[in-house]
Amino acid sequence: THQWLGVIEEYRDRLDLPENTPTITLREGGTPMVASDWLSGLLGAEVWLKVEGNNPTGSFKDRGMTVALSVAVGQGAKAVVCASTGNTSASMAAYAAKAGIKALVLVPQGKISAGKLAQAVVHGGQVIMVRGNFDDCLKISRQLAEEYPVALVNSVNPMRLEGQKTGSFEIVDFLGDAPDVHVLPTGNAGNISAYWKGYKEYLASGDSTRTPVMRGWQAAGSAPLVLGAPVPDPETVASAIRIGNPASWDLAMAAAQESGGAFRKVTDEQILAAQRELASQDGVFVEPASAAGVAGLLVEHAEGADLRGKQVVVTVTGHGLKDIDTALSTFTDLVDTVVDADVTAAARAAGLD
Ligand code: F0G
C-alpha cells in the first residue's frame, strides 16, 4: 500500500528547488477533501473542505515549512527564525527539531493561543515574546536574518510559497480539474498567493483546463487588503490572522485581480458562528481564523449570491484544538451536568427516561 511521502517527494518535479536539496519531512500534505453536505445543501453548490488541520502540526504551514527548512539546511543553516501568530512558529519548531537545528520564534506577547505556544516550546523552539503585534515581529525577524546567521522562513522566503502551492495540485488531482471558486482566510497573504501560483502552473502544464476565482476573507478588524491600506492596530478574535500589513500584499492583490476574485471581510461574530456551525454540521473542528472562509460563503449567500451548480473549495487552514479557549468561550450556555456514578442518574440527566 502506498503511504503519502510528503509534498517534496510527491511533487518534486513541480517544485523549483536548488540542486541537492535534502528532504526534511514529517509527511505533510495529502490532506482530505471532505464534502460539506451542510454548505452544499444550503448553497445548492458542490462544496469541498480542504482540511489542512490534518497536517502534522495541525495547519497548512507544514507544506511550506518542509520546503523552507529543507532548502535552509541544504544551504548550511544552523538556525531559523520566524515571526508568527502561532502556526508558523509551531510548524517551524517541529521541522527544525526534525532537522536538528535551532528555532527562534518571535510572537506578539499575549496574542497567540496556548496550544500553539505549547507546540513551539515542546519542539524545543526558543520563544521571544515581543511587546508589539505580528507586523513588528516580522520586521525584527527580517532584521535578525540580515544581521545574524539565522535563516528567515516566513512566507517572504519564496520557498514557503513553493511548498504551499501543492495545496492547489492536490485539489486539482482530486477533482480532475480546478474548481469554479476557491475560498480561504487571508492574513499575511502568503497562502492565497501560493494557491494562485499552483493553479496557474497546473493550467500552464495542461494538468487543468481552467483556474478558479480566488476569494480571500479577512477579519473586519484586520482587513488591510479590503481597505487598501495597512491597519496600524489590527484586532480580531481570530488571532492567526491578526495582521495589519501583509507581507505578500502585491502577490495577493494580483491573485484576486487576475482570477476575477476579491478580498472581503467578516466580523468576529460571523467567524465564531461559522466555526461552531462547521463543527456541529460537518464534524470538522477548525480554529477561528480557519472559519473565515466559511463565514464569507455564508455572508455571500445571505446577500443573495448565486453559487448554484458551482464547484467550490474552501481551505480550512488549522485545527480547532489549536485554540480551545476561544472555541469554548462561544458556549455561553455551556453547563456541566454532574451526576452520581449510577446509570439511572445518567439516564435521567440525559433525558432518556
Ligand atoms: N489561517 C491560519 C490558521 C493561519 O495560521 C494563518 C496565518 C492564516 C489562515 C492566513 O494565512 O498568512 O498565508 O494569509 N498564520 C501565520 C502564522 C501568519 O504566523 O501562523 P496567510
CSV table of C-alpha atoms and ligand atoms in Angstrom, one decimal:
chain,number,residue,atom,x,y,z
A,1,THR,CA,0.0,0.0,0.0
A,2,HIS,CA,1.2,3.5,-0.8
A,3,GLN,CA,2.0,5.8,2.0
A,4,TRP,CA,1.9,9.5,1.2
A,5,LEU,CA,5.5,10.7,1.1
A,6,GLY,CA,5.1,14.4,1.9
A,7,VAL,CA,4.9,17.3,-0.5
A,8,ILE,CA,8.5,17.3,-1.7
A,9,GLU,CA,8.7,13.7,-2.7
A,10,GLU,CA,5.1,13.7,-4.1
A,11,TYR,CA,5.7,16.8,-6.2
A,12,ARG,CA,9.4,17.1,-6.6
A,13,ASP,CA,9.4,17.7,-10.4
A,14,ARG,CA,6.9,20.6,-9.8
A,15,LEU,CA,9.0,22.4,-7.2
A,16,ASP,CA,11.7,24.9,-8.1
A,17,LEU,CA,14.3,23.8,-5.6
A,18,PRO,CA,18.1,24.3,-5.6
A,19,GLU,CA,20.0,21.2,-6.6
A,20,ASN,CA,20.9,18.7,-3.9
A,21,THR,CA,18.3,19.9,-1.5
A,22,PRO,CA,17.8,17.3,1.2
A,23,THR,CA,14.2,16.3,2.3
A,24,ILE,CA,13.2,17.3,5.8
A,25,THR,CA,9.7,16.0,6.0
A,26,LEU,CA,7.0,15.0,8.5
A,27,ARG,CA,4.9,13.6,5.7
A,28,GLU,CA,2.8,16.7,5.4
A,29,GLY,CA,0.1,17.3,2.7
A,30,GLY,CA,-2.1,14.7,1.3
A,31,THR,CA,-4.9,16.2,3.4
A,32,PRO,CA,-8.5,15.2,3.0
A,33,MET,CA,-11.1,16.8,0.8
A,34,VAL,CA,-14.3,16.5,2.8
A,35,ALA,CA,-17.6,17.1,1.2
A,36,SER,CA,-19.6,19.7,3.2
A,37,ASP,CA,-23.2,18.4,2.9
A,38,TRP,CA,-24.3,21.3,5.0
A,39,LEU,CA,-22.9,24.0,2.8
A,40,SER,CA,-23.7,22.1,-0.4
A,41,GLY,CA,-27.3,21.9,0.6
A,42,LEU,CA,-27.5,25.5,1.7
A,43,LEU,CA,-25.9,26.9,-1.4
A,44,GLY,CA,-27.1,24.4,-4.0
A,45,ALA,CA,-23.4,24.0,-4.8
A,46,GLU,CA,-20.8,21.3,-4.6
A,47,VAL,CA,-18.7,22.4,-1.6
A,48,TRP,CA,-15.5,20.7,-0.6
A,49,LEU,CA,-13.4,21.5,2.5
A,50,LYS,CA,-9.7,21.1,2.1
A,51,VAL,CA,-8.9,20.2,5.7
A,52,GLU,CA,-5.4,21.5,6.4
A,53,GLY,CA,-5.7,20.9,10.2
A,54,ASN,CA,-4.8,17.3,9.3
A,55,ASN,CA,-1.2,18.2,8.7
A,56,PRO,CA,1.5,17.1,11.1
A,57,THR,CA,1.4,20.2,13.3
A,58,GLY,CA,-2.2,21.0,12.6
A,59,SER,CA,-2.1,23.7,10.0
A,60,PHE,CA,-1.3,24.3,6.3
A,61,LYS,CA,2.1,25.9,7.3
A,62,ASP,CA,3.7,22.4,7.2
A,63,ARG,CA,3.5,22.4,3.3
A,64,GLY,CA,5.8,25.5,3.1
A,65,MET,CA,7.9,24.6,6.1
A,66,THR,CA,9.1,21.3,4.7
A,67,VAL,CA,10.5,23.1,1.7
A,68,ALA,CA,11.8,26.2,3.5
A,69,LEU,CA,13.6,24.0,6.1
A,70,SER,CA,15.0,21.6,3.6
A,71,VAL,CA,16.4,24.4,1.5
A,72,ALA,CA,17.8,26.2,4.5
A,73,VAL,CA,19.5,23.0,5.7
A,74,GLY,CA,20.8,22.4,2.2
A,75,GLN,CA,22.4,25.8,2.3
A,76,GLY,CA,24.0,25.1,5.6
A,77,ALA,CA,21.7,27.0,8.0
A,78,LYS,CA,22.2,26.1,11.7
A,79,ALA,CA,19.3,28.3,12.9
A,80,VAL,CA,16.0,29.5,11.6
A,81,VAL,CA,13.8,32.4,12.6
A,82,CYS,CA,10.2,33.5,12.0
A,83,ALA,CA,7.6,35.9,13.2
A,84,SER,CA,4.3,34.3,13.9
A,85,THR,CA,0.7,34.5,15.1
A,86,GLY,CA,1.3,30.9,16.3
A,87,ASN,CA,1.0,28.3,13.5
A,88,THR,CA,4.1,29.2,11.5
A,89,SER,CA,6.2,29.0,14.7
A,90,ALA,CA,4.6,25.7,15.7
A,91,SER,CA,5.5,24.3,12.3
A,92,MET,CA,9.0,25.8,12.1
A,93,ALA,CA,9.8,24.5,15.6
A,94,ALA,CA,8.8,20.9,14.6
A,95,TYR,CA,10.7,20.9,11.3
A,96,ALA,CA,13.8,22.5,12.9
A,97,ALA,CA,13.6,19.7,15.6
A,98,LYS,CA,13.5,17.1,12.8
A,99,ALA,CA,16.4,18.8,11.1
A,100,GLY,CA,18.4,19.2,14.3
A,101,ILE,CA,18.9,22.9,14.1
A,102,LYS,CA,17.9,25.8,16.3
A,103,ALA,CA,14.5,27.5,16.1
A,104,LEU,CA,14.0,31.1,17.1
A,105,VAL,CA,10.4,32.3,17.3
A,106,LEU,CA,9.1,35.9,17.7
A,107,VAL,CA,5.5,36.2,18.7
A,108,PRO,CA,3.2,39.1,19.8
A,109,GLN,CA,3.0,38.9,23.6
A,110,GLY,CA,-0.3,37.6,24.9
A,111,LYS,CA,-1.8,37.3,21.4
A,112,ILE,CA,-1.1,33.7,20.4
A,113,SER,CA,-3.1,30.7,21.6
A,114,ALA,CA,-1.8,28.5,24.4
A,115,GLY,CA,-1.9,25.4,22.1
A,116,LYS,CA,0.4,27.0,19.5
A,117,LEU,CA,2.7,28.3,22.1
A,118,ALA,CA,2.9,24.8,23.6
A,119,GLN,CA,3.9,23.4,20.2
A,120,ALA,CA,6.8,25.8,19.8
A,121,VAL,CA,8.0,25.1,23.3
A,122,VAL,CA,7.8,21.3,23.2
A,123,HIS,CA,9.6,21.1,19.9
A,124,GLY,CA,12.5,23.0,21.6
A,125,GLY,CA,12.0,26.4,20.0
A,126,GLN,CA,13.2,29.5,21.7
A,127,VAL,CA,10.3,31.8,22.1
A,128,ILE,CA,10.7,35.5,22.3
A,129,MET,CA,7.6,37.5,23.3
A,130,VAL,CA,7.5,40.9,21.7
A,131,ARG,CA,5.6,43.9,23.1
A,132,GLY,CA,4.0,44.6,19.8
A,133,ASN,CA,2.0,42.9,17.0
A,134,PHE,CA,2.8,40.4,14.3
A,135,ASP,CA,3.9,43.1,11.9
A,136,ASP,CA,6.5,44.3,14.5
A,137,CYS,CA,7.7,40.7,14.9
A,138,LEU,CA,8.1,40.3,11.2
A,139,LYS,CA,10.2,43.5,10.9
A,140,ILE,CA,12.5,42.3,13.7
A,141,SER,CA,12.8,38.8,12.2
A,142,ARG,CA,13.8,40.3,8.8
A,143,GLN,CA,16.5,42.4,10.5
A,144,LEU,CA,17.8,39.5,12.6
A,145,ALA,CA,18.2,37.4,9.4
A,146,GLU,CA,20.0,40.2,7.7
A,147,GLU,CA,22.5,40.9,10.5
A,148,TYR,CA,22.9,37.4,12.1
A,149,PRO,CA,23.5,33.8,10.9
A,150,VAL,CA,19.8,32.8,11.0
A,151,ALA,CA,17.6,31.9,8.0
A,152,LEU,CA,14.2,33.6,7.7
A,153,VAL,CA,11.4,31.2,7.0
A,154,ASN,CA,8.4,33.5,6.9
A,155,SER,CA,6.5,33.5,3.7
A,156,VAL,CA,8.7,36.3,2.4
A,157,ASN,CA,11.0,33.4,1.8
A,158,PRO,CA,9.9,32.2,-1.7
A,159,MET,CA,10.4,28.6,-0.7
A,160,ARG,CA,7.4,28.8,1.6
A,161,LEU,CA,5.1,29.6,-1.3
A,162,GLU,CA,6.8,26.9,-3.4
A,163,GLY,CA,5.6,24.3,-0.8
A,164,GLN,CA,2.2,25.8,-0.1
A,165,LYS,CA,1.3,25.8,-3.8
A,166,THR,CA,1.0,22.0,-3.6
A,167,GLY,CA,-2.4,22.5,-2.0
A,168,SER,CA,-3.7,23.5,-5.4
A,169,PHE,CA,-2.1,20.5,-7.0
A,170,GLU,CA,-3.8,18.1,-4.6
A,171,ILE,CA,-7.2,19.8,-5.2
A,172,VAL,CA,-6.9,19.5,-9.0
A,173,ASP,CA,-5.6,16.0,-8.7
A,174,PHE,CA,-8.6,15.0,-6.6
A,175,LEU,CA,-11.4,16.9,-8.6
A,176,GLY,CA,-9.9,16.2,-12.0
A,177,ASP,CA,-9.8,20.0,-12.8
A,178,ALA,CA,-9.7,23.3,-10.9
A,179,PRO,CA,-13.0,24.3,-9.1
A,180,ASP,CA,-15.1,27.3,-10.0
A,181,VAL,CA,-14.3,29.1,-6.8
A,182,HIS,CA,-11.6,28.9,-4.2
A,183,VAL,CA,-12.3,30.5,-0.8
A,184,LEU,CA,-9.8,30.9,2.0
A,185,PRO,CA,-9.0,33.1,5.1
A,186,THR,CA,-6.3,35.7,4.5
A,187,GLY,CA,-3.8,37.2,6.9
A,188,ASN,CA,-0.2,37.7,5.8
A,189,ALA,CA,-1.5,36.7,2.3
A,190,GLY,CA,1.1,34.0,1.6
A,191,ASN,CA,-1.4,31.2,1.2
A,192,ILE,CA,-3.7,32.8,-1.4
A,193,SER,CA,-0.6,33.8,-3.4
A,194,ALA,CA,0.7,30.2,-3.2
A,195,TYR,CA,-2.6,28.7,-4.2
A,196,TRP,CA,-2.8,31.0,-7.2
A,197,LYS,CA,0.7,30.1,-8.3
A,198,GLY,CA,-0.1,26.4,-8.1
A,199,TYR,CA,-3.4,26.8,-10.1
A,200,LYS,CA,-1.6,28.8,-12.8
A,201,GLU,CA,1.2,26.2,-13.0
A,202,TYR,CA,-1.2,23.4,-13.5
A,203,LEU,CA,-3.0,25.3,-16.2
A,204,ALA,CA,0.3,26.0,-18.0
A,205,SER,CA,1.3,22.3,-17.8
A,206,GLY,CA,-2.1,21.2,-19.1
A,207,ASP,CA,-3.0,19.4,-15.9
A,208,SER,CA,-6.1,21.6,-15.6
A,209,THR,CA,-8.3,23.4,-18.1
A,210,ARG,CA,-9.0,26.5,-16.0
A,211,THR,CA,-8.3,28.4,-12.8
A,212,PRO,CA,-10.7,29.3,-10.1
A,213,VAL,CA,-12.0,32.6,-8.9
A,214,MET,CA,-9.9,33.3,-5.7
A,215,ARG,CA,-11.8,34.8,-2.8
A,216,GLY,CA,-9.9,35.9,0.3
A,217,TRP,CA,-11.6,36.7,3.6
A,218,GLN,CA,-10.1,38.9,6.3
A,219,ALA,CA,-11.3,39.6,9.8
A,220,ALA,CA,-13.1,43.0,9.9
A,221,GLY,CA,-10.7,44.5,12.5
A,222,SER,CA,-7.6,43.3,10.5
A,223,ALA,CA,-8.6,43.9,6.9
A,224,PRO,CA,-5.9,45.9,5.1
A,225,LEU,CA,-6.4,44.2,1.8
A,226,VAL,CA,-10.1,45.2,1.8
A,227,LEU,CA,-9.4,48.7,3.0
A,228,GLY,CA,-6.5,49.2,0.6
A,229,ALA,CA,-4.1,50.4,3.3
A,230,PRO,CA,-2.2,48.9,6.3
A,231,VAL,CA,-4.0,48.7,9.6
A,232,PRO,CA,-1.7,50.0,12.4
A,233,ASP,CA,-3.5,48.3,15.3
A,234,PRO,CA,-5.2,45.1,13.9
A,235,GLU,CA,-7.7,43.4,16.2
A,236,THR,CA,-9.7,40.2,15.9
A,237,VAL,CA,-10.6,37.1,18.0
A,238,ALA,CA,-9.1,35.1,15.1
A,239,SER,CA,-5.5,35.6,16.4
A,240,ALA,CA,-4.0,33.7,13.5
A,241,ILE,CA,-5.0,36.5,11.1
A,242,ARG,CA,-4.5,39.5,13.3
A,243,ILE,CA,-2.2,41.1,10.8
A,244,GLY,CA,-2.2,44.7,9.6
A,245,ASN,CA,0.4,44.8,6.9
A,246,PRO,CA,0.6,41.6,4.9
A,247,ALA,CA,4.0,40.7,3.5
A,248,SER,CA,2.6,39.2,0.3
A,249,TRP,CA,0.4,42.2,-0.5
A,250,ASP,CA,1.2,42.6,-4.2
A,251,LEU,CA,1.1,38.9,-5.0
A,252,ALA,CA,-2.2,38.5,-3.2
A,253,MET,CA,-3.8,41.5,-5.0
A,254,ALA,CA,-2.6,40.0,-8.3
A,255,ALA,CA,-4.2,36.7,-7.4
A,256,ALA,CA,-7.6,38.4,-6.7
A,257,GLN,CA,-7.5,40.6,-9.8
A,258,GLU,CA,-6.2,38.0,-12.3
A,259,SER,CA,-8.7,35.4,-11.1
A,260,GLY,CA,-11.7,37.7,-11.1
A,261,GLY,CA,-11.9,37.4,-7.3
A,262,ALA,CA,-11.7,39.9,-4.4
A,263,PHE,CA,-10.9,40.4,-0.7
A,264,ARG,CA,-13.7,40.9,1.7
A,265,LYS,CA,-14.2,41.0,5.4
A,266,VAL,CA,-16.3,39.2,8.1
A,267,THR,CA,-16.9,40.1,11.7
A,268,ASP,CA,-15.6,38.2,14.7
A,269,GLU,CA,-19.2,37.1,15.4
A,270,GLN,CA,-19.6,35.7,11.9
A,271,ILE,CA,-16.3,33.9,12.2
A,272,LEU,CA,-17.2,32.3,15.5
A,273,ALA,CA,-20.7,31.4,14.3
A,274,ALA,CA,-19.2,29.7,11.2
A,275,GLN,CA,-16.7,27.8,13.4
A,276,ARG,CA,-19.5,26.5,15.5
A,277,GLU,CA,-21.7,25.5,12.6
A,278,LEU,CA,-18.9,23.8,10.7
A,279,ALA,CA,-18.1,21.7,13.8
A,280,SER,CA,-21.7,20.8,14.6
A,281,GLN,CA,-23.0,20.3,11.0
A,282,ASP,CA,-20.0,18.8,9.2
A,283,GLY,CA,-17.9,17.3,12.1
A,284,VAL,CA,-14.9,19.5,11.1
A,285,PHE,CA,-13.4,21.4,14.0
A,286,VAL,CA,-11.3,24.3,12.9
A,287,GLU,CA,-9.7,27.3,14.7
A,288,PRO,CA,-11.4,30.7,14.4
A,289,ALA,CA,-9.3,32.1,11.6
A,290,SER,CA,-9.9,29.0,9.6
A,291,ALA,CA,-13.6,29.6,9.7
A,292,ALA,CA,-13.3,33.0,8.0
A,293,GLY,CA,-13.8,31.5,4.5
A,294,VAL,CA,-16.9,29.6,5.6
A,295,ALA,CA,-18.2,32.7,7.2
A,296,GLY,CA,-17.6,34.5,3.9
A,297,LEU,CA,-19.6,32.0,2.0
A,298,LEU,CA,-22.5,32.4,4.4
A,299,VAL,CA,-22.3,36.2,4.1
A,300,GLU,CA,-22.4,36.0,0.3
A,301,HIS,CA,-25.3,33.5,0.4
A,302,ALA,CA,-27.3,35.9,2.7
A,303,GLU,CA,-26.6,38.7,0.3
A,304,GLY,CA,-28.2,36.6,-2.5
A,305,ALA,CA,-25.1,35.5,-4.4
A,306,ASP,CA,-25.9,32.6,-6.7
A,307,LEU,CA,-23.5,29.7,-6.4
A,308,ARG,CA,-25.9,27.0,-7.6
A,309,GLY,CA,-24.3,24.3,-9.5
A,310,LYS,CA,-20.8,25.7,-8.8
A,311,GLN,CA,-17.9,23.7,-7.5
A,312,VAL,CA,-16.5,25.5,-4.5
A,313,VAL,CA,-13.4,24.6,-2.5
A,314,VAL,CA,-12.9,26.1,1.0
A,315,THR,CA,-9.5,25.8,2.6
A,316,VAL,CA,-9.9,25.4,6.3
A,317,THR,CA,-6.4,26.2,7.4
A,318,GLY,CA,-5.9,25.0,11.0
A,319,HIS,CA,-7.2,22.5,13.6
A,320,GLY,CA,-9.7,23.6,16.2
A,321,LEU,CA,-7.7,22.1,19.1
A,322,LYS,CA,-5.1,24.9,18.5
A,323,ASP,CA,-7.3,27.3,20.4
A,324,ILE,CA,-9.8,25.7,22.7
A,325,ASP,CA,-10.2,28.7,24.9
A,326,THR,CA,-11.8,30.8,22.2
A,327,ALA,CA,-13.9,27.8,21.0
A,328,LEU,CA,-15.4,27.2,24.4
A,329,SER,CA,-15.9,30.9,25.1
A,330,THR,CA,-18.7,30.9,22.5
A,331,PHE,CA,-20.7,28.4,24.5
A,332,THR,CA,-22.2,30.8,27.0
A,333,ASP,CA,-24.9,28.3,27.6
A,334,LEU,CA,-22.4,25.5,28.5
A,335,VAL,CA,-23.4,24.0,31.8
A,336,ASP,CA,-21.7,20.9,33.2
A,337,THR,CA,-24.0,18.1,34.1
A,338,VAL,CA,-22.7,16.2,37.1
A,339,VAL,CA,-24.3,13.1,38.4
A,340,ASP,CA,-23.6,10.2,40.8
A,341,ALA,CA,-21.8,7.2,39.3
A,342,ASP,CA,-25.1,5.5,38.6
A,343,VAL,CA,-26.9,4.5,35.3
A,344,THR,CA,-30.3,5.8,36.4
A,345,ALA,CA,-28.9,9.2,37.3
A,346,ALA,CA,-27.1,9.4,34.0
A,347,ALA,CA,-30.2,8.3,32.1
A,348,ARG,CA,-32.4,10.8,33.9
A,349,ALA,CA,-29.9,13.7,33.3
A,350,ALA,CA,-29.7,12.7,29.6
A,351,GLY,CA,-33.5,12.9,29.3
A,352,LEU,CA,-33.6,9.2,28.3
A,353,ASP,CA,-36.3,8.1,30.7
B,1,F0G,N1,-5.3,30.5,8.9
B,1,F0G,C1,-4.5,30.2,9.8
B,1,F0G,C2,-4.9,29.1,10.8
B,1,F0G,C3,-3.2,30.8,9.9
B,1,F0G,O1,-2.4,30.5,10.9
B,1,F0G,C4,-2.9,31.9,9.0
B,1,F0G,C5,-1.6,32.6,9.1
B,1,F0G,C6,-3.8,32.1,8.0
B,1,F0G,C7,-5.0,31.5,8.0
B,1,F0G,C8,-3.6,33.2,7.0
B,1,F0G,O2,-2.7,32.7,6.0
B,1,F0G,O3,-1.0,34.5,6.3
B,1,F0G,O4,-1.0,33.0,4.3
B,1,F0G,O5,-2.7,34.7,4.5
B,1,F0G,N2,-0.8,32.4,10.1
B,1,F0G,C9,0.5,33.0,10.1
B,1,F0G,C10,1.3,32.4,11.3
B,1,F0G,C11,0.6,34.4,9.9
B,1,F0G,O6,2.2,33.1,11.8
B,1,F0G,O7,1.0,31.3,11.7
B,1,F0G,P1,-1.8,33.8,5.2
